[in-house]
Coordinates of C-alpha atoms in Angstrom, one line a residue:
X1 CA 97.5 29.7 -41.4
X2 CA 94.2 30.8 -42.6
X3 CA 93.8 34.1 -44.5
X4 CA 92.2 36.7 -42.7
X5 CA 89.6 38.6 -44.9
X6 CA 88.2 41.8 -43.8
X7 CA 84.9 43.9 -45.1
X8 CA 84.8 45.9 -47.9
X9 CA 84.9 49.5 -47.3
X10 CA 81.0 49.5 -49.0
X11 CA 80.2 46.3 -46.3
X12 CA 81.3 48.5 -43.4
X13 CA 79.5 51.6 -45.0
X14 CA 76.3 49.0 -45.1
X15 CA 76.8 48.2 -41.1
X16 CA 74.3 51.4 -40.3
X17 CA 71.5 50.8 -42.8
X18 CA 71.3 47.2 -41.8
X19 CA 71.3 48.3 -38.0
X20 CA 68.4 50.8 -39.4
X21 CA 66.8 47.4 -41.1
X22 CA 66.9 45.5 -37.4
X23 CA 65.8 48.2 -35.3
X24 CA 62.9 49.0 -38.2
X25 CA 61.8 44.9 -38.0
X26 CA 62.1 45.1 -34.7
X27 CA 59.4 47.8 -34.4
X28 CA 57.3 45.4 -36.5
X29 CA 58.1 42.8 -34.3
X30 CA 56.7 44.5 -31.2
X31 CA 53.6 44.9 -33.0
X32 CA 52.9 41.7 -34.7
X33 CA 53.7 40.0 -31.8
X34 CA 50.7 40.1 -30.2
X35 CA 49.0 38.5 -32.7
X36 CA 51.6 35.6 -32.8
X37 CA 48.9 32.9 -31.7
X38 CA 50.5 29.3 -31.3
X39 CA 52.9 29.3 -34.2
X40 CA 55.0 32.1 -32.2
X41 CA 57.3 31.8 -29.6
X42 CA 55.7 31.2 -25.8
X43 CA 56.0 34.2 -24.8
X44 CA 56.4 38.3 -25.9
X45 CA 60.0 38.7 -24.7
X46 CA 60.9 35.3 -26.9
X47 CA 58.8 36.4 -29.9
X48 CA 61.6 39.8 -29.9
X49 CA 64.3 38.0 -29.0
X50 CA 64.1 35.1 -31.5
X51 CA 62.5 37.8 -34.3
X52 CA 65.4 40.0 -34.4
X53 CA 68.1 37.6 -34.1
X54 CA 67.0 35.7 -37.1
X55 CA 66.9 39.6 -38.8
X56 CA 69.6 40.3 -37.6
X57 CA 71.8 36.9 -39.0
X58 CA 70.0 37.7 -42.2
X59 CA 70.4 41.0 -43.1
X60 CA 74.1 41.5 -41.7
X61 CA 77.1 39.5 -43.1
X62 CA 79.3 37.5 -41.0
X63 CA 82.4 39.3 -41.9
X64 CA 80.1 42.0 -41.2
X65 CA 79.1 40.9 -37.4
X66 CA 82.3 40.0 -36.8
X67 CA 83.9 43.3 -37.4
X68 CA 80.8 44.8 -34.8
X69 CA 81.6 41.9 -32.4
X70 CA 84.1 40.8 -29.5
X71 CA 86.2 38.4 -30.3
X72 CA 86.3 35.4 -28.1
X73 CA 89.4 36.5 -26.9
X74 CA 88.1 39.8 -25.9
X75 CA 85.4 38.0 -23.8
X76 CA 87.9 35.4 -22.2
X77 CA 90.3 38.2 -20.9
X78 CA 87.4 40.7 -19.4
X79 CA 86.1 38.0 -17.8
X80 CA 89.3 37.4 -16.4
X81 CA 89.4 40.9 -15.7
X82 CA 86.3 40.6 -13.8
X83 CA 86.9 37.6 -11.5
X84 CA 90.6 38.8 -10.8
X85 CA 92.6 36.0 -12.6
X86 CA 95.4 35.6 -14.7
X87 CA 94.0 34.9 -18.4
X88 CA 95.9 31.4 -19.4
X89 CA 96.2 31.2 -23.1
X90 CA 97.9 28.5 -24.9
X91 CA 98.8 28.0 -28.4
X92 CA 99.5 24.1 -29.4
X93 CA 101.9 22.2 -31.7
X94 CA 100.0 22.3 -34.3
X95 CA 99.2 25.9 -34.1
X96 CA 95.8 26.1 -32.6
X97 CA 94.8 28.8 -29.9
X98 CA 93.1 28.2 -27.1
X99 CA 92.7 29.1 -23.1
X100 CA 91.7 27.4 -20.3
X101 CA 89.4 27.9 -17.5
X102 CA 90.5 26.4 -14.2
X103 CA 93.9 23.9 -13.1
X104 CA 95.0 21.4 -16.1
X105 CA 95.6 19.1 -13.0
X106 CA 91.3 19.0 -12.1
X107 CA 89.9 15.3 -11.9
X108 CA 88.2 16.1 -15.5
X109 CA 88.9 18.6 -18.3
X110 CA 86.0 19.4 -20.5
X111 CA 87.2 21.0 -23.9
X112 CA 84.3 22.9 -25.3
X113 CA 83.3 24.0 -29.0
X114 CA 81.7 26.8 -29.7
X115 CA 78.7 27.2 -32.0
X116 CA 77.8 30.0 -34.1
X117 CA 77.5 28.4 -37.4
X118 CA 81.2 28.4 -38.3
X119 CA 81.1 32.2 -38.8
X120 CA 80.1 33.6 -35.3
X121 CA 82.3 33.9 -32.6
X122 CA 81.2 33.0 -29.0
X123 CA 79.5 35.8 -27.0
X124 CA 79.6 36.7 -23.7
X125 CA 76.6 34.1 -22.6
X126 CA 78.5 31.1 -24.4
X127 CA 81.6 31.6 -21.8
X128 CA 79.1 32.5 -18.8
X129 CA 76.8 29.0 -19.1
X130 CA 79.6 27.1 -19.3
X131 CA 81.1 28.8 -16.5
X132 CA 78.3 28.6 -14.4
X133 CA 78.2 25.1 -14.9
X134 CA 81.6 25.2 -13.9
X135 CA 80.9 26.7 -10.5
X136 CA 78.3 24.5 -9.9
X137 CA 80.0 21.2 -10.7
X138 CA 83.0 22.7 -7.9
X139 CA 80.1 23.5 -5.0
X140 CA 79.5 20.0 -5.5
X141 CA 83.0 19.2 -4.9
X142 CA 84.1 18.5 -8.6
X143 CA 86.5 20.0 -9.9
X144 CA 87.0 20.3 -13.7
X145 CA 89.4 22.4 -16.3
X146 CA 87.8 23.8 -19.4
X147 CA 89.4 24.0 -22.5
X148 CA 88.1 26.5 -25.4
X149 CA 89.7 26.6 -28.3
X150 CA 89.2 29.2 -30.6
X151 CA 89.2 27.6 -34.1
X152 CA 88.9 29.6 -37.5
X153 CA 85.5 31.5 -38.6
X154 CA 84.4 31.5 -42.2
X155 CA 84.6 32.7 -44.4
X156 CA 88.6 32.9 -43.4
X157 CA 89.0 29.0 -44.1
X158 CA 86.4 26.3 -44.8
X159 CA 85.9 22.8 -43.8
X160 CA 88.3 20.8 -43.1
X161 CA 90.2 23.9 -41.1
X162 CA 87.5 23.7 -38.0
X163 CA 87.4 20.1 -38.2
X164 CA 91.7 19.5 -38.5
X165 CA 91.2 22.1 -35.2
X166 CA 88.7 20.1 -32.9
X167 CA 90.7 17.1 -33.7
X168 CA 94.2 19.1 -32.9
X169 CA 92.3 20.7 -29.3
X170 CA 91.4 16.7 -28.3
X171 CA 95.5 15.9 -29.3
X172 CA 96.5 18.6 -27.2
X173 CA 94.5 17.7 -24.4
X174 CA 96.1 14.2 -24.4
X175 CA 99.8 14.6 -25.7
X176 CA 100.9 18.0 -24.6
X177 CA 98.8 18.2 -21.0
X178 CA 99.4 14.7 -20.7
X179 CA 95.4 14.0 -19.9
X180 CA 94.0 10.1 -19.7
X181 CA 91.1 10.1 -22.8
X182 CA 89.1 8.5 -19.8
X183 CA 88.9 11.9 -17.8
X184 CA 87.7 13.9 -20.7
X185 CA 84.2 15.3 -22.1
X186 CA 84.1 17.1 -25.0
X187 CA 81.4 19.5 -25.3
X188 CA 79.5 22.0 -27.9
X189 CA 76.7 23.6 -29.1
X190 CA 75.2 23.5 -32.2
X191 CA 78.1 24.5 -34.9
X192 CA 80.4 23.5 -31.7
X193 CA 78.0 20.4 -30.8
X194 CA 78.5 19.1 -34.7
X195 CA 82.4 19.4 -33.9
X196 CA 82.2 17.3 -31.1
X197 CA 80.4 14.9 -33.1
X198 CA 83.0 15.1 -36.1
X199 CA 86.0 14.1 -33.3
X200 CA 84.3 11.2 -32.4
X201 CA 84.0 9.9 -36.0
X202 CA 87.5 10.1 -36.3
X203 CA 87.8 8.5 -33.2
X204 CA 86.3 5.1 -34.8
X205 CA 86.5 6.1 -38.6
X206 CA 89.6 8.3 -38.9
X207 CA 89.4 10.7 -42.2
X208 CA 92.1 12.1 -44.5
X209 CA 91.1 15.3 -43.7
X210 CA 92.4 15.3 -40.3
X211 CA 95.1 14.2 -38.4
X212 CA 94.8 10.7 -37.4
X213 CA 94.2 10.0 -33.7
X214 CA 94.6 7.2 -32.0
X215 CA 93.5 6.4 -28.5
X216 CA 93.9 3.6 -26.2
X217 CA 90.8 4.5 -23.8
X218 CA 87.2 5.8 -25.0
X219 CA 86.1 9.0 -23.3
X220 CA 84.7 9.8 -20.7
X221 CA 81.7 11.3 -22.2
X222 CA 80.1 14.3 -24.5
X223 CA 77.8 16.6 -24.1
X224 CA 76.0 18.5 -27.0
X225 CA 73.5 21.3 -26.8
X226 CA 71.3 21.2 -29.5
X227 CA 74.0 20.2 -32.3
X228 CA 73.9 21.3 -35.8
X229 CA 73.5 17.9 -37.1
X230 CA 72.2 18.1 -41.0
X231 CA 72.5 20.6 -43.5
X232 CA 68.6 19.8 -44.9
X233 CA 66.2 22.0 -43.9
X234 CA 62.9 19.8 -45.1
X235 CA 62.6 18.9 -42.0
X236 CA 58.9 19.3 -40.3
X237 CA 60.5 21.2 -37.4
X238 CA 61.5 23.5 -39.9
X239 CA 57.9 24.3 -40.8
X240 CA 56.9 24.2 -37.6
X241 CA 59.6 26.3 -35.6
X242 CA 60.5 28.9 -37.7
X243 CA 58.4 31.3 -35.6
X244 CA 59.6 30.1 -32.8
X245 CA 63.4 29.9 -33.4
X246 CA 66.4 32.1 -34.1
X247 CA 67.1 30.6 -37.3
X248 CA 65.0 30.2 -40.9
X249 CA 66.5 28.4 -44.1
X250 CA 68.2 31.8 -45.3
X251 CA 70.4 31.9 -42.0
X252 CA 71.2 28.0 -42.2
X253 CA 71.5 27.8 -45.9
X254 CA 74.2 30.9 -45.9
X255 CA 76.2 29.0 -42.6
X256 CA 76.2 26.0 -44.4
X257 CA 77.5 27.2 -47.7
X258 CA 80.4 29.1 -46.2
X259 CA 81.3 26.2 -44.0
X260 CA 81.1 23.7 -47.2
X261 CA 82.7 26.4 -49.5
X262 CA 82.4 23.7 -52.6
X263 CA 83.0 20.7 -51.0
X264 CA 81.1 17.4 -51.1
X265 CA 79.4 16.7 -47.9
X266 CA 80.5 13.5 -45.7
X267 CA 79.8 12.1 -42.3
X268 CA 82.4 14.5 -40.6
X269 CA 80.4 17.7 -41.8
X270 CA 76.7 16.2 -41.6
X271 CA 76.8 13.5 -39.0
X272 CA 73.1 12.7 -39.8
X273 CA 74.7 11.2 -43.3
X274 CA 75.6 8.4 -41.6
X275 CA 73.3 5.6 -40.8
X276 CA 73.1 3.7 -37.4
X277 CA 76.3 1.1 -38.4
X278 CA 78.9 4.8 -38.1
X279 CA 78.4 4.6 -34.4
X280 CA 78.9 1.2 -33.4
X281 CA 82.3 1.4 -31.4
X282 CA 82.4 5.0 -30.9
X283 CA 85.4 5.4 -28.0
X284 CA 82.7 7.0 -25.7
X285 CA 81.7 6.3 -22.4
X286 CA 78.1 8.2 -21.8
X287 CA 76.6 11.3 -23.9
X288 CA 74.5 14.1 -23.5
X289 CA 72.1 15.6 -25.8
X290 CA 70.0 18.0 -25.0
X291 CA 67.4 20.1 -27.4
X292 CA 64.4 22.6 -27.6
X293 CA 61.0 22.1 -28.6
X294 CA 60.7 24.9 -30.2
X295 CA 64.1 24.8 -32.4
X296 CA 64.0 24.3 -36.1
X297 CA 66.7 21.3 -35.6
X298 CA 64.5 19.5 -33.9
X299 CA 63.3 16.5 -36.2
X300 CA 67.2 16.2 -37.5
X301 CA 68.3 16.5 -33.9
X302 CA 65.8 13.3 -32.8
X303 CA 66.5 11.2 -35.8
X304 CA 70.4 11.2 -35.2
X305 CA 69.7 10.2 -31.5
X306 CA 68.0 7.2 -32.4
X307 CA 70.6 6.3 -34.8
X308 CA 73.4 6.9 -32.4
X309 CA 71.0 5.3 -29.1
X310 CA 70.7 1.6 -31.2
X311 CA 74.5 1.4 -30.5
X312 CA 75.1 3.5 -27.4
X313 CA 72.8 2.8 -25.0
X314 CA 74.6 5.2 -22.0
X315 CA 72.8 8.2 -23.6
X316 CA 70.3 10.8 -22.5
X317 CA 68.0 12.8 -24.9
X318 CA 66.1 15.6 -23.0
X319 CA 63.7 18.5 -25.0
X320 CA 63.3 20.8 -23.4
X321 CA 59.6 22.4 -23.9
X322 CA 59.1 25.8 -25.0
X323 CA 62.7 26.5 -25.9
X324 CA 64.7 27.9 -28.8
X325 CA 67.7 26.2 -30.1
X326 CA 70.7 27.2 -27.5
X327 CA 68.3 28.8 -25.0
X328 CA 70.8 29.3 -22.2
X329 CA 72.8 30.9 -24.6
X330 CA 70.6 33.4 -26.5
X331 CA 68.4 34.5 -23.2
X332 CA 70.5 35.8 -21.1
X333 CA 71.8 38.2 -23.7
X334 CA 68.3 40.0 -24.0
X335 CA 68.5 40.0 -20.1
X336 CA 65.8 36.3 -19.6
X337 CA 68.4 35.5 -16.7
X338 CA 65.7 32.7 -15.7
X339 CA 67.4 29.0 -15.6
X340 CA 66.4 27.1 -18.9
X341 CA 65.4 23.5 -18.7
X342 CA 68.5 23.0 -21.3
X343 CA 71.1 24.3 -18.5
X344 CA 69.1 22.6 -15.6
X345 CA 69.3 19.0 -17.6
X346 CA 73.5 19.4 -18.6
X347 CA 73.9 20.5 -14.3
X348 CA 71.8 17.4 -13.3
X349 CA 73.6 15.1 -16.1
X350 CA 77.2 16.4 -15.1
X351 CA 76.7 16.2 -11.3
X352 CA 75.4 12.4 -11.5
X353 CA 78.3 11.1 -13.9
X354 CA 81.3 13.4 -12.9
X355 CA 80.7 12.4 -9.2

């Protein structure tokens, strides 16, 4: 079990001058903004949004957030609250937690990773996109069962905890619930994205980091939402995007230390280490990827499809112009309810091959 660290008694203290320091850039924000020209975000409301979010990632610590923060299982159960249903929480063999969003028994389950660079819990807006999806996929007459689990943060454990979890949620899914490989997708964004990416590694080149898993059918299929792919941030996009996006080098270099916490780097932490051989034979039947044109993880995003494209051909690359990395996500939570391109593209994709 992973040690649960709490703030300091000083870092909780710090939780009102750094709300001061947000609120004050904010300010600044609203002012500079309209003299963002092209290198900004496409319009005022992003510019804010995207702004104070990368403040707000920088200036407060993650133990920090998450002591401010719902917990995912906060979220799950008011939701459950809200739509009248029993909450149906699970906790596997191998000690993972988890719940479940519609009947185990649907014609596909779809387990979903959550981003947040390691050290952020999913919000409110990472259960509702995936939800709606949900609903959409059933007025279409498919019906699927979601599976979140709810792996360790950092700084309470480092790799290979989050990784030895995805793995565990996919073994579940198959040994305990008694689910055919062939009728599952695994899904993520960005940290949650790079997860889904690191189980199908081990599918075709299984690690000693993780439990080995072995399956006799590929899956059905992945989709990842702008997926934390590389830890390098040299990338042009990065230059490019940084006024555009809700994350800079300070935010990524801090996830990535607390996810790496020491360790060497491999294929299973940075899938863009490994060249275009790694995904010949991957046990998967069609992927998603979808991205913004105005996210920083743009460039490292592009190169790993063509990598992963030379050897699986059943995938689908869409950018999505003039949008933020996990726009569908971050939007709605500064009340932009308008339907991204990102959530239109995983609806159309999901329709046409869960049909």
């Amino acid at each position: 079990m992973a040690r649960v660290i709490t703030p300091t008694y000083w870092e909780i203290l710090d939780i009102l001058p750094a709300l001061l320091s947000v609120l004050g850039f904010a300010l600044y924000s609203a002012i500079t903004g309209a003299f963002r020209g092209e290198a900004g975000a496409d319009t005022y409301q992003h510019h804010l949004i995207q702004a104070v979010l990368t403040k707000a990632t920088n200036r407060f610590s993650p133990l920090q957030l998450q002591y401010v923060s719902k917990s995912f299982r906060q979220i799950y159960v008011q939701y459950c609250n809200d739509k009248d249903v029993i909450p149906n929480f699970v906790t596997t063999q191998g000690g993972l937690s988890g719940f479940w969003l519609g009947s185990k028994d649907a014609k596909y389950v779809i387990i979903n990773y959550h981003g947040g660079g390691f050290c952020f819990d999913a919000t409110d807006e990472h259960l509702g996109l995936w939800a709606r999806i949900q609903e959409e996929l059933s007025g279409q007459g498919i019906e699927t069962a979601w599976f979140f689990p709810m792996y360790t943060l950092t700084p309470h454990a480092a790799y290979p905890k989050q990784f030895q979890e995805a793995v565990e949620a996919l073994r579940y899914v198959i040994d305990e619930v008694g689910r055919s490989p062939s009728d599952i997708f695994l899904s993520g964004d960005s940290a949650g994205g790079n997860l889904c990416i690191a189980v199908l590694s081990h599918l075709s080149h299984p690690s000693a980091d993780a439990y080995e898993l072995k399956i006799a059918k590929s899956l059905k299929g992945v989709v990842l939402l702008s997926p934390w792919v590389s830890f390098d941030t040299d990338f042009p996009s990065v230059d490019r995007n940084v006024e555009k996006d809700i994350e800079d080098r300070g935010v990524l270099k801090k996830m990535a230390d607390l996810y790496l916490n020491g360790h060497s780097t491999n294929p299973y932490i940075e899938p863009l280490i490994a060249s275009g051989e790694w995904w010949k034979g991957v046990k998967l039947e069609k992927a998603l990827i979808v991205a913004g044109s105005d996210e920083v993880h743009l460039d490292s995003i592009d190169i790993f499809v063509r990598r992963f494209t030379a050897s699986n051909l059943e995938t689908t690359f869409v950018v999505a112009r003039n949008e933020c990395h996990i726009a569908p996500i971050v939007w709605p939570a500064f009340g932009d309810l308008h339907e991204t391109e990102q959530e239109k593209a995983i609806k159309a994709w999901m329709k046409s091959n869960l049909g």
